[in-house]
Coordinates of C-alpha atoms in Angstrom, one line a residue:
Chain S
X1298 CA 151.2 76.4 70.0
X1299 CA 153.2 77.7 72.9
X1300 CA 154.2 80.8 70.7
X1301 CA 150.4 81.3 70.2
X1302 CA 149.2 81.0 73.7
X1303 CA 152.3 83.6 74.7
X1304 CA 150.9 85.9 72.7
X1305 CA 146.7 85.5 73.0
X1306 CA 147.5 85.9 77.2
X1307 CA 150.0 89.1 76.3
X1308 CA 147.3 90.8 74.2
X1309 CA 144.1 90.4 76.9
X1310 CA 147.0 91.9 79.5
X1311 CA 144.7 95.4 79.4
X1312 CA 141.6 93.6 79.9
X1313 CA 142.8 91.6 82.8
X1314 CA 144.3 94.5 84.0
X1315 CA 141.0 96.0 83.8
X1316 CA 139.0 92.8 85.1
X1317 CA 140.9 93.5 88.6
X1318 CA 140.1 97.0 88.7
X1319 CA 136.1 95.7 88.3
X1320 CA 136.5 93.6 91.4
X1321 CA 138.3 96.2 93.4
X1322 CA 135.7 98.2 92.7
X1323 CA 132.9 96.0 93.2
X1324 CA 134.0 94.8 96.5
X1325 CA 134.3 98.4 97.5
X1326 CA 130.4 98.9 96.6
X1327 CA 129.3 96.4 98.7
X1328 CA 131.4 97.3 101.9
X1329 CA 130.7 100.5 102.2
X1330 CA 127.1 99.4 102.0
X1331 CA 128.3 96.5 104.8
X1332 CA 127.7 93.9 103.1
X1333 CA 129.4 90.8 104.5
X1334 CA 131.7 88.8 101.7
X1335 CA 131.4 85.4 102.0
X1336 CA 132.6 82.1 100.6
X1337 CA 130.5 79.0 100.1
X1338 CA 131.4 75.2 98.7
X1339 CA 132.4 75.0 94.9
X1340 CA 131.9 71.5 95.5
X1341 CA 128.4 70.2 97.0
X1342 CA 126.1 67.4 97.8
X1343 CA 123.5 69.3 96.0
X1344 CA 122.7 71.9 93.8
X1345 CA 118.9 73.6 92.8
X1346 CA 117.7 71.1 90.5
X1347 CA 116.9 73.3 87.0
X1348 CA 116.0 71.6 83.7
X1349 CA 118.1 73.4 82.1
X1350 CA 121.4 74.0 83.8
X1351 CA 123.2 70.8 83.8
X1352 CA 126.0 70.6 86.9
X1353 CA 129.6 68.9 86.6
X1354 CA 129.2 65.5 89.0
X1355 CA 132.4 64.8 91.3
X1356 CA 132.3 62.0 92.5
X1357 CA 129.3 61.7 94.3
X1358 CA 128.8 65.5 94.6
X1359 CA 128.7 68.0 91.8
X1360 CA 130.2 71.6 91.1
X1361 CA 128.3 74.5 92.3
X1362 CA 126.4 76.0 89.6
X1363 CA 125.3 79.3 91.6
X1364 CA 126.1 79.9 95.2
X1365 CA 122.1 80.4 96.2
X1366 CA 121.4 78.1 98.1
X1367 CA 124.3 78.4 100.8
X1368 CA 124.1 81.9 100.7
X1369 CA 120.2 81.6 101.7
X1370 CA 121.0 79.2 104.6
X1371 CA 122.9 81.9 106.0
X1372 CA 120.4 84.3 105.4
X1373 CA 118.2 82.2 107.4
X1374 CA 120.4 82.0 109.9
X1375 CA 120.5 86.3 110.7
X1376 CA 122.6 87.2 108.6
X1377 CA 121.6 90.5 106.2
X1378 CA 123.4 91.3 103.7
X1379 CA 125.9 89.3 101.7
X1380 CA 127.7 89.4 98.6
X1381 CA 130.2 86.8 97.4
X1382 CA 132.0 86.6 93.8
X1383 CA 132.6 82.6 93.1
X1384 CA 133.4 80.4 90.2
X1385 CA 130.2 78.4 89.1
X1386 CA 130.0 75.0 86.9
X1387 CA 127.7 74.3 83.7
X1388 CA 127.9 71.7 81.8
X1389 CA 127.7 72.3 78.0
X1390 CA 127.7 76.1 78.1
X1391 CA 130.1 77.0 75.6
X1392 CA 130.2 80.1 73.3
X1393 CA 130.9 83.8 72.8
X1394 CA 128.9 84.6 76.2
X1395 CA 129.6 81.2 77.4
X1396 CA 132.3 79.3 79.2
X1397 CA 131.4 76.0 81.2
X1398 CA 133.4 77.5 83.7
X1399 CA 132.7 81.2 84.9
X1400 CA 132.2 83.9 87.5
X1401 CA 128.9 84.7 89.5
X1402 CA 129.0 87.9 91.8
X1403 CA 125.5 87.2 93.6
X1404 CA 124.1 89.5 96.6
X1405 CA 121.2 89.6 98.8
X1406 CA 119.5 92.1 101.2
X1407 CA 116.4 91.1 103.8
X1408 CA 113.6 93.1 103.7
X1409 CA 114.1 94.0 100.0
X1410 CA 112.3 92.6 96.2
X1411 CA 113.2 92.1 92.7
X1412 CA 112.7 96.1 92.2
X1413 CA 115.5 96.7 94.9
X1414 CA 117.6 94.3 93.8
X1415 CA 118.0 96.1 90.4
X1416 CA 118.2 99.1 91.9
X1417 CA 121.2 97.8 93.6
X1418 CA 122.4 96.4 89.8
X1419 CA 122.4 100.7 88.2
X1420 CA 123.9 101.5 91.0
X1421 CA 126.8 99.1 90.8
X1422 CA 127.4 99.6 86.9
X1423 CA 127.1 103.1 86.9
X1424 CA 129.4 103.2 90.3
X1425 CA 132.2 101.3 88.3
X1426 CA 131.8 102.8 85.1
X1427 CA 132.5 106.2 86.9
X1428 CA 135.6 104.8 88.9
X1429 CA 137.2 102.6 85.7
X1430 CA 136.8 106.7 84.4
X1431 CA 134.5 105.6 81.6
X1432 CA 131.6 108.0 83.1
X1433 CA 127.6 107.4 82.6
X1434 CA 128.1 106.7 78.8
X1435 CA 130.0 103.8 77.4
X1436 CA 131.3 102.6 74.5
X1437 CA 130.6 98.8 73.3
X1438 CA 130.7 97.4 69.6
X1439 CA 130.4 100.8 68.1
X1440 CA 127.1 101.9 70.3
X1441 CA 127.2 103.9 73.2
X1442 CA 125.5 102.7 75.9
X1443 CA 124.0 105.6 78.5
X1444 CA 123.8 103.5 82.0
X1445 CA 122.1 106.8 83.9
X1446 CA 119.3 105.2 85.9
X1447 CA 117.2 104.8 86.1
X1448 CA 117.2 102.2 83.3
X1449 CA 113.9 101.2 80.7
X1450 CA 112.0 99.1 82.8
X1451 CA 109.7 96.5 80.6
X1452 CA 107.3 93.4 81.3
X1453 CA 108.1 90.1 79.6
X1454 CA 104.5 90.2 78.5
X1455 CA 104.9 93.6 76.7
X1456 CA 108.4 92.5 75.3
X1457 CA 107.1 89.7 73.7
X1458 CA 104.0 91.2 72.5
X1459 CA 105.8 94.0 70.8
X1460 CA 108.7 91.9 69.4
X1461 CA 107.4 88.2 68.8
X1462 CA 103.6 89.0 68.3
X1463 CA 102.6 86.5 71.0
X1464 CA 101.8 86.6 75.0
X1465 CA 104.2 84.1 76.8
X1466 CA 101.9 84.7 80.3
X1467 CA 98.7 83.7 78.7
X1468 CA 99.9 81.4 76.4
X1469 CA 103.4 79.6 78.0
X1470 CA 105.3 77.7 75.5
X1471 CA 109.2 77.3 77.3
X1472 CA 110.3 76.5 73.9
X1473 CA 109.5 79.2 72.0
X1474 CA 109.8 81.6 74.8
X1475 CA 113.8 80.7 74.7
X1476 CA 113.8 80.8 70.5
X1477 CA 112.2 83.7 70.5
X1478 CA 113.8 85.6 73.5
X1479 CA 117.0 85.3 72.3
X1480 CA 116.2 85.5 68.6
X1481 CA 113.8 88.3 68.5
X1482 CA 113.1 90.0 71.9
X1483 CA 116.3 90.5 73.5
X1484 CA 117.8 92.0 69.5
X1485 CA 114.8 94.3 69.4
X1486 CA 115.9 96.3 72.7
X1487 CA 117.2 99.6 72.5
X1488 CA 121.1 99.8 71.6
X1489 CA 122.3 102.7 73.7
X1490 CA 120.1 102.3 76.7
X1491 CA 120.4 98.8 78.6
X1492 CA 117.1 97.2 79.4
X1493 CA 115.5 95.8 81.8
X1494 CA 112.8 92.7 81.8
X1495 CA 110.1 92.6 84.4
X1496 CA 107.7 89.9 85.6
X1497 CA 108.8 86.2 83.8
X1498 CA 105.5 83.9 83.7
X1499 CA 105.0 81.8 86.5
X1500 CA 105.9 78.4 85.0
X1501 CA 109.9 80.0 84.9
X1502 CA 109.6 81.4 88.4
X1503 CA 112.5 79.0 89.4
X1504 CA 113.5 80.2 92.4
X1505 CA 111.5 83.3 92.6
X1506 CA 108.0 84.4 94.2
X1507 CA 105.0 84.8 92.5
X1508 CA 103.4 88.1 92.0
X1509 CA 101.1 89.1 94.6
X1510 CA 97.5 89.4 93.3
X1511 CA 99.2 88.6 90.1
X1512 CA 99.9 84.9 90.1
X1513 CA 100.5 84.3 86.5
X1514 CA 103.9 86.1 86.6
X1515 CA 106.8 85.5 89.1
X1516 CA 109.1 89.1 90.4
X1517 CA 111.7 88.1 88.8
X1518 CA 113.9 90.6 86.5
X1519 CA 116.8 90.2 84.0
X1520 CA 119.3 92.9 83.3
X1521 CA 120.4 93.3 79.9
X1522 CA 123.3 95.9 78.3
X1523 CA 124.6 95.9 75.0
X1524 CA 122.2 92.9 74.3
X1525 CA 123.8 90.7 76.6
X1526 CA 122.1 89.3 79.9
X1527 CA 124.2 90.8 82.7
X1528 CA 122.1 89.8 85.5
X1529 CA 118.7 87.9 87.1
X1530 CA 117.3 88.9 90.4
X1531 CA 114.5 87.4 92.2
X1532 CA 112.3 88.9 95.0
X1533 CA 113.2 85.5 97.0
X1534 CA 110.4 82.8 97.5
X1535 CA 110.6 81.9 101.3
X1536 CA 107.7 78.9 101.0
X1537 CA 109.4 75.8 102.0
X1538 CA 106.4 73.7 100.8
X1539 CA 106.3 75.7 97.6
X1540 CA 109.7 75.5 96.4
X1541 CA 109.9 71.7 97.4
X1542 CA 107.0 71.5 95.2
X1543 CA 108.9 73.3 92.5
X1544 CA 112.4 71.3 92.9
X1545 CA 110.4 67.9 92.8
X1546 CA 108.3 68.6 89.6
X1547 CA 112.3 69.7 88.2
X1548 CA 113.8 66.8 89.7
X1549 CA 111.0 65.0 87.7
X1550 CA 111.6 66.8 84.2
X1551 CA 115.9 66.1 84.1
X1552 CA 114.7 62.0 85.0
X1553 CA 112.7 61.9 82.4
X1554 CA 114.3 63.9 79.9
X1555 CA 118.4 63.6 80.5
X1556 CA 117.7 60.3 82.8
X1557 CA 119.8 61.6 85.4
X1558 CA 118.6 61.2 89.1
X1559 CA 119.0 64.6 91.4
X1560 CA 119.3 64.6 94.9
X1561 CA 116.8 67.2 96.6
X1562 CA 118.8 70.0 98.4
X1563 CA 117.3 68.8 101.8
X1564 CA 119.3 71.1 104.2
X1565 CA 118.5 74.4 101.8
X1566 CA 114.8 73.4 101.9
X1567 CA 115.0 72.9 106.1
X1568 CA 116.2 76.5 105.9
X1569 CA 114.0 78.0 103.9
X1570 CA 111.3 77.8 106.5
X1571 CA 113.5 80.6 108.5
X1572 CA 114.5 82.8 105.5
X1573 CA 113.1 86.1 105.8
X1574 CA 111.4 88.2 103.2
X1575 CA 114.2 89.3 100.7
X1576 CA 115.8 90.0 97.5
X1577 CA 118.9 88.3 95.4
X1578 CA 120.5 88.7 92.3
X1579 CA 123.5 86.6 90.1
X1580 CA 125.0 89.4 87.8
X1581 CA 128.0 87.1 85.4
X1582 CA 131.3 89.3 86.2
X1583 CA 132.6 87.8 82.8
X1584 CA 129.8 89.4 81.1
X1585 CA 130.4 92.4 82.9
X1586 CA 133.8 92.7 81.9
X1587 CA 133.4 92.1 78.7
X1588 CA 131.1 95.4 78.1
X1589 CA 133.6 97.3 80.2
X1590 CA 136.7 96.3 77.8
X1591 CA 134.0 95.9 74.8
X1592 CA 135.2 92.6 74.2
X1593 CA 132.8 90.8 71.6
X1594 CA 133.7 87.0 73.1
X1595 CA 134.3 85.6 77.1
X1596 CA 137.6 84.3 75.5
X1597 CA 139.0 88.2 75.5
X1598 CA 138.3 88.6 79.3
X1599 CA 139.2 85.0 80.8
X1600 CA 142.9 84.2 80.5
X1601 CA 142.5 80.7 80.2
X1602 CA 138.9 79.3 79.1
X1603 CA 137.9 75.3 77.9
X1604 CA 139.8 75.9 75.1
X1605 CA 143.1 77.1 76.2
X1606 CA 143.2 75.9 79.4
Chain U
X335 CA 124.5 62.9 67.0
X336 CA 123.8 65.0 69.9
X337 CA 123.4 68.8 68.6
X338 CA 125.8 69.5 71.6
X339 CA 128.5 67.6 69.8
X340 CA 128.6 69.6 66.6
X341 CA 130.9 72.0 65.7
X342 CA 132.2 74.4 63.0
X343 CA 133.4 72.2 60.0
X344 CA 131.1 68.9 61.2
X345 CA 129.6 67.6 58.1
X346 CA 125.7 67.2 58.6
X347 CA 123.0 65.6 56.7
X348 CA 119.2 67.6 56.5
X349 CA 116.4 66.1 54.9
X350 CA 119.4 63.9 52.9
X351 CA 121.2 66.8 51.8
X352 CA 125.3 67.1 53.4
X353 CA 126.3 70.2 54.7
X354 CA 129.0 71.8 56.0
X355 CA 128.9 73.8 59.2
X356 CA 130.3 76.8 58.3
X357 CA 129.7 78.7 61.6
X358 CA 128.2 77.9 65.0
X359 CA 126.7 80.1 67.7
X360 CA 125.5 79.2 70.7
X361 CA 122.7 81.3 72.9
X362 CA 121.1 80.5 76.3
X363 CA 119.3 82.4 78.1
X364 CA 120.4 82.3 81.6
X365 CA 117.5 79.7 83.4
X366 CA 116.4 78.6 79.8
X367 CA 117.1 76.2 76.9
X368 CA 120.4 76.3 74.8
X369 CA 119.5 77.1 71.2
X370 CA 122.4 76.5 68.7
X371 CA 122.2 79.0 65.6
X372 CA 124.1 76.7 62.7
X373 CA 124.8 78.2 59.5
X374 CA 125.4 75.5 56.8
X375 CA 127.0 75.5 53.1
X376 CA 125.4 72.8 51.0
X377 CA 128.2 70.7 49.8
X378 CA 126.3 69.8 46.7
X379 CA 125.4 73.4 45.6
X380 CA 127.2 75.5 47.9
X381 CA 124.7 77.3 49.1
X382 CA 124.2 78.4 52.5
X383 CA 121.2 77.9 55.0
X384 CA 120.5 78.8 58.3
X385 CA 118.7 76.5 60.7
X386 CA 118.6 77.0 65.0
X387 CA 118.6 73.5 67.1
X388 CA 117.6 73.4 70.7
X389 CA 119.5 71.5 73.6
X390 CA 118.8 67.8 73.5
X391 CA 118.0 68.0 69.5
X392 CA 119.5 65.4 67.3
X393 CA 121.5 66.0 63.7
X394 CA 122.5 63.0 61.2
X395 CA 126.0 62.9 60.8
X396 CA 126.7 62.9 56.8
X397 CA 129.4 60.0 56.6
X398 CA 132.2 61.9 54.1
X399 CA 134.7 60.0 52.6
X400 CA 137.9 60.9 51.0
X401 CA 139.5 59.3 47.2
X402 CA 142.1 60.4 44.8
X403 CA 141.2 60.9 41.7
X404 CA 143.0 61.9 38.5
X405 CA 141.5 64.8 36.1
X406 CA 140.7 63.8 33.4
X407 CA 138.7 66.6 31.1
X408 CA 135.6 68.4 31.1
X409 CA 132.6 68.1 29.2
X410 CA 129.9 71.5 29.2
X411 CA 129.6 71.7 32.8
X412 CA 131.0 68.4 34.5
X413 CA 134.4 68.1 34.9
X414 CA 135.3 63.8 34.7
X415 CA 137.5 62.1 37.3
X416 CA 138.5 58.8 37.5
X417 CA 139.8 56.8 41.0
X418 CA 143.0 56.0 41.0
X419 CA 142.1 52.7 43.0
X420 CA 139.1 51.6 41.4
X421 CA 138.7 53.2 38.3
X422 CA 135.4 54.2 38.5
X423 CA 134.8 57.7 36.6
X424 CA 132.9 60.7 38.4
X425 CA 132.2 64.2 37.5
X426 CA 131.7 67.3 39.5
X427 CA 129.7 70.3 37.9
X428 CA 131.2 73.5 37.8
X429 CA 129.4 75.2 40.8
X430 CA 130.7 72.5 43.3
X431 CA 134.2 73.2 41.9
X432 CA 133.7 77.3 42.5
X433 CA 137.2 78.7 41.8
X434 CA 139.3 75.9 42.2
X435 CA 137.8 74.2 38.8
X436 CA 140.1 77.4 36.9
X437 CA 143.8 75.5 37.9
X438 CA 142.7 72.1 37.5
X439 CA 145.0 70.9 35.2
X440 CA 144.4 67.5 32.8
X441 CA 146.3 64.5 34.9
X442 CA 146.3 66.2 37.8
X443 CA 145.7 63.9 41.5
X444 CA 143.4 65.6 43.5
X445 CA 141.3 64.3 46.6
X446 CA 137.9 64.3 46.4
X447 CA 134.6 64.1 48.9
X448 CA 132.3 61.6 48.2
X449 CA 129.3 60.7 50.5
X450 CA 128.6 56.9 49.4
X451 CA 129.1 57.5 45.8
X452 CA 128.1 60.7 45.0
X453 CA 131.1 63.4 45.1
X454 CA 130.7 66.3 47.0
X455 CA 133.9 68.8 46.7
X456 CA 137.3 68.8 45.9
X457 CA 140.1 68.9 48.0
X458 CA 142.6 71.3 46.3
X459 CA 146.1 72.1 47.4
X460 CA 145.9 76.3 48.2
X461 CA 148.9 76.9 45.9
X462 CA 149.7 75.3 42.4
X463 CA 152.2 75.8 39.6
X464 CA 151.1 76.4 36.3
X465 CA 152.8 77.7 33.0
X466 CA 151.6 81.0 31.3
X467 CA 150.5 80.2 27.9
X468 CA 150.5 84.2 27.5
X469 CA 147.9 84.4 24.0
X470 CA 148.1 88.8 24.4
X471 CA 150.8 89.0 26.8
X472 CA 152.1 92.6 26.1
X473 CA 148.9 93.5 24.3
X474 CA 148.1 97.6 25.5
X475 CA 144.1 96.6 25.7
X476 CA 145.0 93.5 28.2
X477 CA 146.7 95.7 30.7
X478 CA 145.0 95.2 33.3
X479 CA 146.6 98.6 35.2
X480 CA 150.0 100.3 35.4
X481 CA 151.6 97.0 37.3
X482 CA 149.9 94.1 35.9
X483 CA 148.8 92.2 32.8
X484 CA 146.3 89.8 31.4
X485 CA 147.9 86.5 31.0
X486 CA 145.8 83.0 30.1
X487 CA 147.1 80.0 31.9
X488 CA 147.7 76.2 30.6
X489 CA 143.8 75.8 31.8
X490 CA 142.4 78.8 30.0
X491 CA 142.1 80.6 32.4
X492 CA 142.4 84.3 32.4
X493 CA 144.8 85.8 35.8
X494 CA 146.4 89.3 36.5
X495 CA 149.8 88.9 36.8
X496 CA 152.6 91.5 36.8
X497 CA 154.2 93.1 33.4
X498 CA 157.3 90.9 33.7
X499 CA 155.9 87.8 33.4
X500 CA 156.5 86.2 30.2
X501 CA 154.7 83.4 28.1
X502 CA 156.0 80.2 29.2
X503 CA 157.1 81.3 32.8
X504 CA 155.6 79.1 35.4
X505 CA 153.7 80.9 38.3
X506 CA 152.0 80.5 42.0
X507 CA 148.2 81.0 42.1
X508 CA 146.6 80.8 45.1
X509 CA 143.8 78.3 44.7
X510 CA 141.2 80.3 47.4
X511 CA 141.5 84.1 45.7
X512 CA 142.4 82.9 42.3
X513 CA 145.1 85.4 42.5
X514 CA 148.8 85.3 41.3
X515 CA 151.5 85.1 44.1
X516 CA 154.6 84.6 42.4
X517 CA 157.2 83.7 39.8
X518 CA 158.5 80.2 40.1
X519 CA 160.8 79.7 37.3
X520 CA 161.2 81.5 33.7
X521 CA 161.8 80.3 30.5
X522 CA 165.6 80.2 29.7

């Protein structure tokens, strides 16, 4: 066992090697830029109450699974742009994209949207493609992948139509949205371009605002290269009452349906009356990682995941 | 059980058929529901299905249990066991063997699956010894290629093995491939 584990870490070396140069490089977009690096709680009294991403409890508390909602406090507190790479918590998440425990870079700009925030996202990848010396077009599981932006821009309505026959904004199912996103849509996008999904129905707005003069969908985007989902920005909704509306009726949904009770995120919502207009983004460094060393599984860009560690 | 809880090798029950899960992926997207892609072999037929499972779905474990049984012989297609503790005789038809029915010797102790009573699959070790009973050994039209031979085993079975094997030697087959591995011991 110890034998195998010696030689599993000595064969990711390159890729580790090359995870570091992706943070280097990362932290050096967002400073020239001046963004602000931040750190905020692994470990907190609350976390944005989802359906479907279930946290680690300790003790009393639970494991961060994204750093939104701190990093929106201090948003709402003056600050302007911030960027922060931190280790995130989900339970149950476990496969060849998946580790329960992974890495979130998330950023944020006032004054910006969803539009901006993807902007942002080809600007990054393409800035550390060029700097790794890969250049605009690379390779991953024998495609090449051209990440000149600016990148195919798609609704979710148009996705789905084209791929699964069906219109998830007039018609929202959850259910077989999910089934069919990740069985059908997401497999039918272009190979060598990566791909970018517009405009999610408002019923999966989570944390972002709804379109205006276009209620039924919320600006919200997902990045996806090399048919993996790199990335989800949101232009940011800044209605206290609306989002407390939102976190109750989720509150709601994980009693009934995983009977576990959720604390509100009381301090977040207090905030959120001072947050200005603006946009944010979570982009999984794993992920990003593994198209940069095209590595097919997390396992070959983490050095030690829930099954080695 | 919890679809969360299964994992490559569980043995599942659909619609009362067992199955094996012979691979396992899961998918999420990022603010959505897990969906669990399972590819199964059917331990009766060995065929394989392919069935996707949400987050919070439920499978039925398939309760698999493990006997020795002796070999006994084979009639058309089944191929007649008998448990070594209780005596009771069982057969297993050719398909559910695959390969592995080919070095299955008379006498032999093998383990066997069973769900309740009914047997499932065999439990074969992935190397066994078995004597060349050569009928052709040496024969131009057998010659399989420059290096190897045909040679028919003590279960009639028909192997490639190399030109110095003689009739009588006793040889390694590997179980999985059905291929020869080596020369154990040779007639004096």
């Amino acid at each position: 066992m110890l034998g195998n584990d010696h030689d599993r870490l000595l064969g990711i070396k390159p890729n580790l090697q090359r995870r570091a140069l992706i943070y280097h490089h990362t932290r050096a977009f967002f400073l020239e830029q001046g963004f602000l690096e931040i750190e905020t709680p692994i470990r907190t009294p609350a976390v944005a109450p989802e359906q479907h991403i279930m946290p680690f409890k300790s003790e009393d508390w639970f494991l961060s699974t994204s750093p939104e909602l701190h990093m929106k406090r201090l948003l709402a507190s003056g600050y302007d742009r911030l960027f922060q790479i931190s280790r995130c918590f989900r339970k149950g998440e476990h496969g060849r994209q998946h580790n329960p425990e992974f890495t979130l870079l998330e950023w944020y700009r006032t004054g910006a949207d969803y539009r901006h925030m993807v902007y942002d996202t080809e600007q990054l990848v393409l800035t550390v493609a060029t700097r790794l010396g890969l250049g605009h077009v690379i390779r991953y599981k024998d495609e090449g992948i051209d990440l000149t932006p600016p990148w195919p821009r798609t609704t979710v309505r148009d996705a789905f139509l084209r791929a699964a026959g069906w219109d998830p904004v007039v018609e929202p199912d959850p259910l077989r949205f999910d089934t069919d996103l990740v069985t059908r849509v997401i497999p039918s996008f272009a190979p060598g371009r990566p791909t970018v999904l517009l405009d999610y129905p408002a019923p999966m707005a989570s944390l972002a605002r709804l379109k205006p003069g276009q209620p039924t969908v919320a600006e919200r985007a997902e990045v996806f290269i090399g048919g993996i989902e790199i990335a989800n920005a949101y232009s940011e909704l800044v209605n206290a009452q609306e989002q407390g509306m939102r976190f109750r009726a989720e509150v709601e949904t994980i009693e009934r349906e995983h009977g576990q009770k959720m604390p509100l995120p009381h301090r977040f919502l207090d905030a959120l009356a001072h947050l200005p207009e603006c946009g944010g983004i979570a982009l999984g460094m794993d992920r990003l990682v593994m198209l940069f060393c095209n590595a097919d599984s997390i396992d070959e860009v983490v050095a030690f995941t829930v099954d080695t560690a | 059980m919890e679809i969360s809880d299964v994992h490559k090798n569980s043995k599942v029950l659909i619609d009362g058929i067992p199955y094996e899960v012979e691979d396992m992926e899961f998918m999420k997207p990022g603010k959505g529901r897990a969906i669990y892609r399972l590819k199964l072999r059917n331990l009766s037929d060995g065929s394989t299905i392919e069935r996707t499972y949400h987050s919070g779905d439920r499978i039925d474990e398939a309760r698999i249990s493990t006997h020795e049984m002796q070999y006994l012989y084979q009639e058309d297609d089944h191929y007649i066991f008998m448990d070594t503790e209780t005596f009771e005789q069982h057969f297993l038809s050719g398909v559910q063997l695959g390969n592995k029915k080919h070095f299955l010797k008379q006498g032999v102790v093998v383990a066997i699956q069973m769900m309740g009573d009914k047997p499932l699959g065999i439990n074969m070790p992935t190397f066994v010894e078995l004597e060349v009973m050569g009928s052709g050994i040496g024969d131009k039209k057998d010659t399989f290629s420059a290096q190897t031979k045909a040679a028919v085993l003590e279960t009639g079975y028909t192997i490639a093995v190399p030109t110095f094997i003689k009739e009588h030697d006793i040889i390694k087959v590997d179980t999985r491939t059905g291929t020869y591995v080596e020369r154990v011991s040779t007639r004096k």
